[in-house]
Tab-separated table of C-alpha atoms in Angstrom:
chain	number	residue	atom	x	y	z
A	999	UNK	CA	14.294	-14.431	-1.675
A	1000	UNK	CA	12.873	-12.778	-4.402
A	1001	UNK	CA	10.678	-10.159	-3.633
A	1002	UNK	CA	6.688	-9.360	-5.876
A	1003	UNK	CA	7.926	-8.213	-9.197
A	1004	UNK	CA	5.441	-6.529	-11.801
A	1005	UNK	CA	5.353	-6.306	-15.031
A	1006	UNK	CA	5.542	-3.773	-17.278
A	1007	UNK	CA	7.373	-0.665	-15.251
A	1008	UNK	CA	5.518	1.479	-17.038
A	1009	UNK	CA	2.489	1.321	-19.764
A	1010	UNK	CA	1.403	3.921	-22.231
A	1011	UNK	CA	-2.106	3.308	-24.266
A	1012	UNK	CA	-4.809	4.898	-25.953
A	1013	UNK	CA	-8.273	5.687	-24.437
A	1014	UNK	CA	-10.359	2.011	-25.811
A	1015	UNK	CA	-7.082	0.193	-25.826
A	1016	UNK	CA	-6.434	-3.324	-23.852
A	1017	UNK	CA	-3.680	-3.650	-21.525
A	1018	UNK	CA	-2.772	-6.461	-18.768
A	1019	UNK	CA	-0.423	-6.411	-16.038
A	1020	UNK	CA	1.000	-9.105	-14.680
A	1021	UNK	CA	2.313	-9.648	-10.821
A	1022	UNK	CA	4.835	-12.494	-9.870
A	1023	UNK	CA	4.486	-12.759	-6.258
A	1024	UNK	CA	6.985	-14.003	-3.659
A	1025	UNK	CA	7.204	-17.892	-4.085
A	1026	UNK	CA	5.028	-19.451	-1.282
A	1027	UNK	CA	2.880	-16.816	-0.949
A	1028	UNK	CA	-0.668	-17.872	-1.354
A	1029	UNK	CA	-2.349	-14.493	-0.691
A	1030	UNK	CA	-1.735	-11.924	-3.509
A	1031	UNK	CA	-3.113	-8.730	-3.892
A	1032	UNK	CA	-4.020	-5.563	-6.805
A	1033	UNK	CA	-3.940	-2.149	-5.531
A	1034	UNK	CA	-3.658	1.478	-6.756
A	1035	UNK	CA	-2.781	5.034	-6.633
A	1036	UNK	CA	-4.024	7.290	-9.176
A	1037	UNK	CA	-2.536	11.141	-9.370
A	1038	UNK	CA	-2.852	13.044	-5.942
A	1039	UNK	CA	-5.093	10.183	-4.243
A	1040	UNK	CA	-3.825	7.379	-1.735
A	1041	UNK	CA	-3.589	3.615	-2.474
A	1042	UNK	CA	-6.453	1.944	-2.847
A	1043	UNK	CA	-7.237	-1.736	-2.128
A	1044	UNK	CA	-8.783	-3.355	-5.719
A	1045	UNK	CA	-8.903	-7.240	-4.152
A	1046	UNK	CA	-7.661	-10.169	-3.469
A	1047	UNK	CA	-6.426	-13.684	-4.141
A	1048	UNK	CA	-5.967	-16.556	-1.939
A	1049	UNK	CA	-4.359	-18.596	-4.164
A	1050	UNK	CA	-6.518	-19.061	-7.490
A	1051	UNK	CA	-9.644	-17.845	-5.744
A	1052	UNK	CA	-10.886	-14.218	-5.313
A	1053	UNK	CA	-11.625	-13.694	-1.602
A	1054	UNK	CA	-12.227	-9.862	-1.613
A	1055	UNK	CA	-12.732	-7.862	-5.092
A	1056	UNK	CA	-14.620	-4.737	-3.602
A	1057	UNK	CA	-12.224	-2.786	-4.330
A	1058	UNK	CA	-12.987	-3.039	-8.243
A	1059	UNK	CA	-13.990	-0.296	-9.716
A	1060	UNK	CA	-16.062	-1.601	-12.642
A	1061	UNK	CA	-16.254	-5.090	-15.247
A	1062	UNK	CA	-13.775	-3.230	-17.545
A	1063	UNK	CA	-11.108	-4.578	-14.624
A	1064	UNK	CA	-10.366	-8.398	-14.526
A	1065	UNK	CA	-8.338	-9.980	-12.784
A	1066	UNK	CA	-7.041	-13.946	-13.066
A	1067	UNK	CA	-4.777	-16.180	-11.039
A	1068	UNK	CA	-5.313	-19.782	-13.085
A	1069	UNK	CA	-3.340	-21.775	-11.248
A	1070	UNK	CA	-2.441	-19.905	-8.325
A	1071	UNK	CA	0.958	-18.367	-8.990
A	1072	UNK	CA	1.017	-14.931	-10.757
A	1073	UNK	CA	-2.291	-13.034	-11.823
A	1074	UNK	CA	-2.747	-10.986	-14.263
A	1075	UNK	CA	-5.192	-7.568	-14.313
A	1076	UNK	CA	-6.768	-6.806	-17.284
A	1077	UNK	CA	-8.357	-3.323	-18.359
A	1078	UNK	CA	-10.200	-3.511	-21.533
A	1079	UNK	CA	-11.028	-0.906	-23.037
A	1080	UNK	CA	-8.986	1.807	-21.136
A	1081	UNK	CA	-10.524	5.013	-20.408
A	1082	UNK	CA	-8.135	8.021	-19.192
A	1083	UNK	CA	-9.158	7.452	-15.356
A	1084	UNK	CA	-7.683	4.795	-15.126
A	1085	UNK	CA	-4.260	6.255	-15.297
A	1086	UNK	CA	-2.002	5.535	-12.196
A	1087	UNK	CA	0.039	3.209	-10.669
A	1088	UNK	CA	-0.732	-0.311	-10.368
A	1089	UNK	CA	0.741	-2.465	-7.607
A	1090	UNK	CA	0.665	-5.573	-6.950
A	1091	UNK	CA	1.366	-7.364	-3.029
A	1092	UNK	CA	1.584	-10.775	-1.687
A	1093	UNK	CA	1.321	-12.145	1.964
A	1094	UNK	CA	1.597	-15.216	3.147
A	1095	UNK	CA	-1.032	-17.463	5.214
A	1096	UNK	CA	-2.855	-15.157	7.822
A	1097	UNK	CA	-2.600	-12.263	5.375
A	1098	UNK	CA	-0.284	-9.556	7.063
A	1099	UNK	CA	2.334	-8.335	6.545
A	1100	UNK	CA	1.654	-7.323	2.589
A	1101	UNK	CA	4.806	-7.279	0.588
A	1102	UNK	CA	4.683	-5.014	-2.333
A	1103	UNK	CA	6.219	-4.535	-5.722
A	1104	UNK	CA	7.531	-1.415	-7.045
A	1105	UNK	CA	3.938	-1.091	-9.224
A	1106	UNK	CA	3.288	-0.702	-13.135
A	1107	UNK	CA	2.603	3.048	-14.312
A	1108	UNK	CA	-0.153	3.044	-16.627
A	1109	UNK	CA	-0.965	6.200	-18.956
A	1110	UNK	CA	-3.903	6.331	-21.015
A	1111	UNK	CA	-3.353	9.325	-23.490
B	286	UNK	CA	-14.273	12.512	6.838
B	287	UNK	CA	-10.871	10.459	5.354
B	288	UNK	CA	-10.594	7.193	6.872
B	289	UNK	CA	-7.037	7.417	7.599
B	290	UNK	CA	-5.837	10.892	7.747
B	291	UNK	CA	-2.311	11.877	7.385
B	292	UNK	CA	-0.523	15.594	7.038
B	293	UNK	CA	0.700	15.711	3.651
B	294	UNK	CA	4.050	17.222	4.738
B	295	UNK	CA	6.904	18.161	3.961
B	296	UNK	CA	8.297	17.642	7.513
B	297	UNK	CA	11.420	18.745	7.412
B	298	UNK	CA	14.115	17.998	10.666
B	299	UNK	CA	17.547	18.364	10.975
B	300	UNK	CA	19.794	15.255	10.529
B	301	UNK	CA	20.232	13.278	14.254
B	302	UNK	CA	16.653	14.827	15.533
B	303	UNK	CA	13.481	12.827	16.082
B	304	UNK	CA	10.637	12.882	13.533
B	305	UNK	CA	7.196	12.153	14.343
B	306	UNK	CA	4.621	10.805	11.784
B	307	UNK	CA	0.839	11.058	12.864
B	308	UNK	CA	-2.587	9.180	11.406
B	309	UNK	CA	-5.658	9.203	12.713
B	310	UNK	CA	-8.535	6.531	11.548
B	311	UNK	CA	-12.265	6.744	11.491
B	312	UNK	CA	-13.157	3.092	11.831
B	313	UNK	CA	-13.242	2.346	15.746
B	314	UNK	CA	-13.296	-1.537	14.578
B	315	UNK	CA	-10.109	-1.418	13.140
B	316	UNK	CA	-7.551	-3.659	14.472
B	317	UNK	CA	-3.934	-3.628	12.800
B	318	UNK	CA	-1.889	-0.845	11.845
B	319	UNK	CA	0.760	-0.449	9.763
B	320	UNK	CA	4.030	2.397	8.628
B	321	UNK	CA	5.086	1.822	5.094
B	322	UNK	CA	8.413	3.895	3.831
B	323	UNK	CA	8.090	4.556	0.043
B	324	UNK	CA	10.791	5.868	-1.759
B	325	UNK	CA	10.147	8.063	-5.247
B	326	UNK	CA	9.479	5.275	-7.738
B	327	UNK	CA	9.531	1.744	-5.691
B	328	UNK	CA	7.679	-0.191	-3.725
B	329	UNK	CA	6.286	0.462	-0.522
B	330	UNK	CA	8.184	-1.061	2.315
B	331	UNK	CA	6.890	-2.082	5.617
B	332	UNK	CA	8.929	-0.847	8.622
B	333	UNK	CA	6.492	-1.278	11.852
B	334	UNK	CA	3.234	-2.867	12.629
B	335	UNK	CA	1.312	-2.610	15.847
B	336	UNK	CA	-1.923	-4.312	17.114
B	337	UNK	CA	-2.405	-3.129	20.733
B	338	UNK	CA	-2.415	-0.295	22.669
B	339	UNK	CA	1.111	1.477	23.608
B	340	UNK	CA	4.419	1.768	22.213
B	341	UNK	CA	6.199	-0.884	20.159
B	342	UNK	CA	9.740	-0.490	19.252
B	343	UNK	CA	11.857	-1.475	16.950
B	344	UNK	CA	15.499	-0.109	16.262
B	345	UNK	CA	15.170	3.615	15.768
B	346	UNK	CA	11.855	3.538	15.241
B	347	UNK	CA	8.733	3.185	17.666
B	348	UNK	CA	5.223	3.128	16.702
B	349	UNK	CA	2.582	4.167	19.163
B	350	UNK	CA	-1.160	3.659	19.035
B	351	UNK	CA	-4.020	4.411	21.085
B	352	UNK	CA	-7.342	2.763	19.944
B	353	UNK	CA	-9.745	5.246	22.457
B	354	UNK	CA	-8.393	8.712	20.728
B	355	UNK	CA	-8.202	6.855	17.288
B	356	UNK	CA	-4.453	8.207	16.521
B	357	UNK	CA	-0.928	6.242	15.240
B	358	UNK	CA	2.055	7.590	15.335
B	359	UNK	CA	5.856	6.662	14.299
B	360	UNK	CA	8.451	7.854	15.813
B	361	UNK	CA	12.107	8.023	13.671
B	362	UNK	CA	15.099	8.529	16.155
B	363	UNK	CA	18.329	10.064	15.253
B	364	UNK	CA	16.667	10.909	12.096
B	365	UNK	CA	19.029	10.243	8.989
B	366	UNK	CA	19.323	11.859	5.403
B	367	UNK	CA	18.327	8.218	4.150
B	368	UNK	CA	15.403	8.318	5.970
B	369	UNK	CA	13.917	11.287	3.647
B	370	UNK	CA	10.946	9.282	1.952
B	371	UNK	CA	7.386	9.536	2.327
B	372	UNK	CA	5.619	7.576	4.850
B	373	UNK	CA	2.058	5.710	4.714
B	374	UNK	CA	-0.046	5.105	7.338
B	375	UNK	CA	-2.604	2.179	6.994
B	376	UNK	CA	-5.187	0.394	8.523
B	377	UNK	CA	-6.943	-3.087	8.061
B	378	UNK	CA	-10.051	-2.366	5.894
B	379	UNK	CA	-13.782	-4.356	6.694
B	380	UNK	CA	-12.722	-6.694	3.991
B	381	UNK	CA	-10.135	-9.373	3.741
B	382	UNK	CA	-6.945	-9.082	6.158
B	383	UNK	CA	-4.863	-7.527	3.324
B	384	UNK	CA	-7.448	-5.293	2.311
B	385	UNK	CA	-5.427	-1.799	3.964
B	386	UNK	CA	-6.866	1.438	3.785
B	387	UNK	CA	-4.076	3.831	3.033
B	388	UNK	CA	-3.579	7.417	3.978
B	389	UNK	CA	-2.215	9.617	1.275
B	390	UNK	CA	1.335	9.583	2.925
B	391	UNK	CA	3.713	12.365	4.788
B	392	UNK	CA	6.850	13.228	2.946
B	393	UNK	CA	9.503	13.487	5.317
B	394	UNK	CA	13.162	15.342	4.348
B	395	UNK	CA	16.157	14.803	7.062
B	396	UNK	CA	18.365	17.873	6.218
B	397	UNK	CA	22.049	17.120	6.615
């Protein structure tokens, strides 16, 4: 079985600059899920699909962060325009019905410079 | 106060000793635990999770919890070299199911 992959590995953009991420999650899964870890802090929740629909999104930090999941397969995060905060790692997990246990992938490193 | 606390580490034991991993949690309502193992650079991996009071064990490892002095714990047995890592406590936020409060994670090194 093929586990949550994320994409890119790793991101590099300018302060103002657009970049999305995108999560594949494990096939079947109908619960998928955005966290992240910025420098020196823990993991923090961001929300949460069950399949195209948002269920939880308390965890976003602002409406520069949006998140999609047309169709109910992989989503896509969205940070437009990039400020320097938002620099950390960006990982994605999926669950199936009932919501635990989360699987996670090994997370997109952004930079803003 | 944190919700979920963890020492930072390094904990450092000898190869073939037991390590223990402690958390404590702030919300009283909190009902699922779980001990991730992240290695530098990938994903975070599940390896126990515990709903009820007591110890539940699995392999090497055992996870203990008691809900009335708000405290988790993972046990490693025979500790090995591969088990150097850090480890993440975390607890089901007020939110959705998945929505897990993390603590910031002990780094544990197994010395050969």
């Amino acid at each position: 079985e093929a586990g949550v992959t994320q994409f890119p590995s790793h991101s590099v953009i300018e302060k103002g600059q657009t970049v999305t991420l995108r999560c594949d999650p494990i096939s079947g899964h109908d619960n998928l899920y955005w966290y992240r870890r910025v420098m020196g802090k823990e993991i923090k929740f961001l929300l949460h699909f069950v399949k195209e629909s948002k269920q939880d999104e308390s965890g976003m930090p602002n409406n520069r962060f949006l998140a999609e999941r047309t169709g109910g397969t992989y989503s896509t995060l969205k940070v437009q325009p990039a400020e320097l905060e938002d620099s950390g790692v960006y990982f994605c997990a999926s669950s199936q019905v009932g919501g635990t246990p989360l699987h996670f992938g090994n997370g997109t490193r952004l930079t803003v410079t | 106060q944190k919700e979920v606390e963890q020492n930072s580490g390094p904990l450092s034991v000898p190869e073939g000793a037991i390590a223990s991993l402690n958390c404590t949690y702030s919300d009283r309502g909190s009902q699922s635990f779980f001990w991730y193992r992240q290695y530098s650079g990938k994903s975070p991996e599940l390896i126990m999770f515990i709903y009820s009071n007591g110890d539940k064990e699995d392999g090497r490892f055992t996870a203990q919890l008691n809900k009335a002095s708000q405290y988790v714990s993972l046990l490693i047995r025979d500790s090995q070299p591969s088990d150097s890592a850090t480890y993440l406590c975390a607890v089901n936020g007020r939110g959705s199911q998945g929505n897990l409060i993390f603590g910031k994670g002990t780094k544990l090194s197994v010395k050969p």
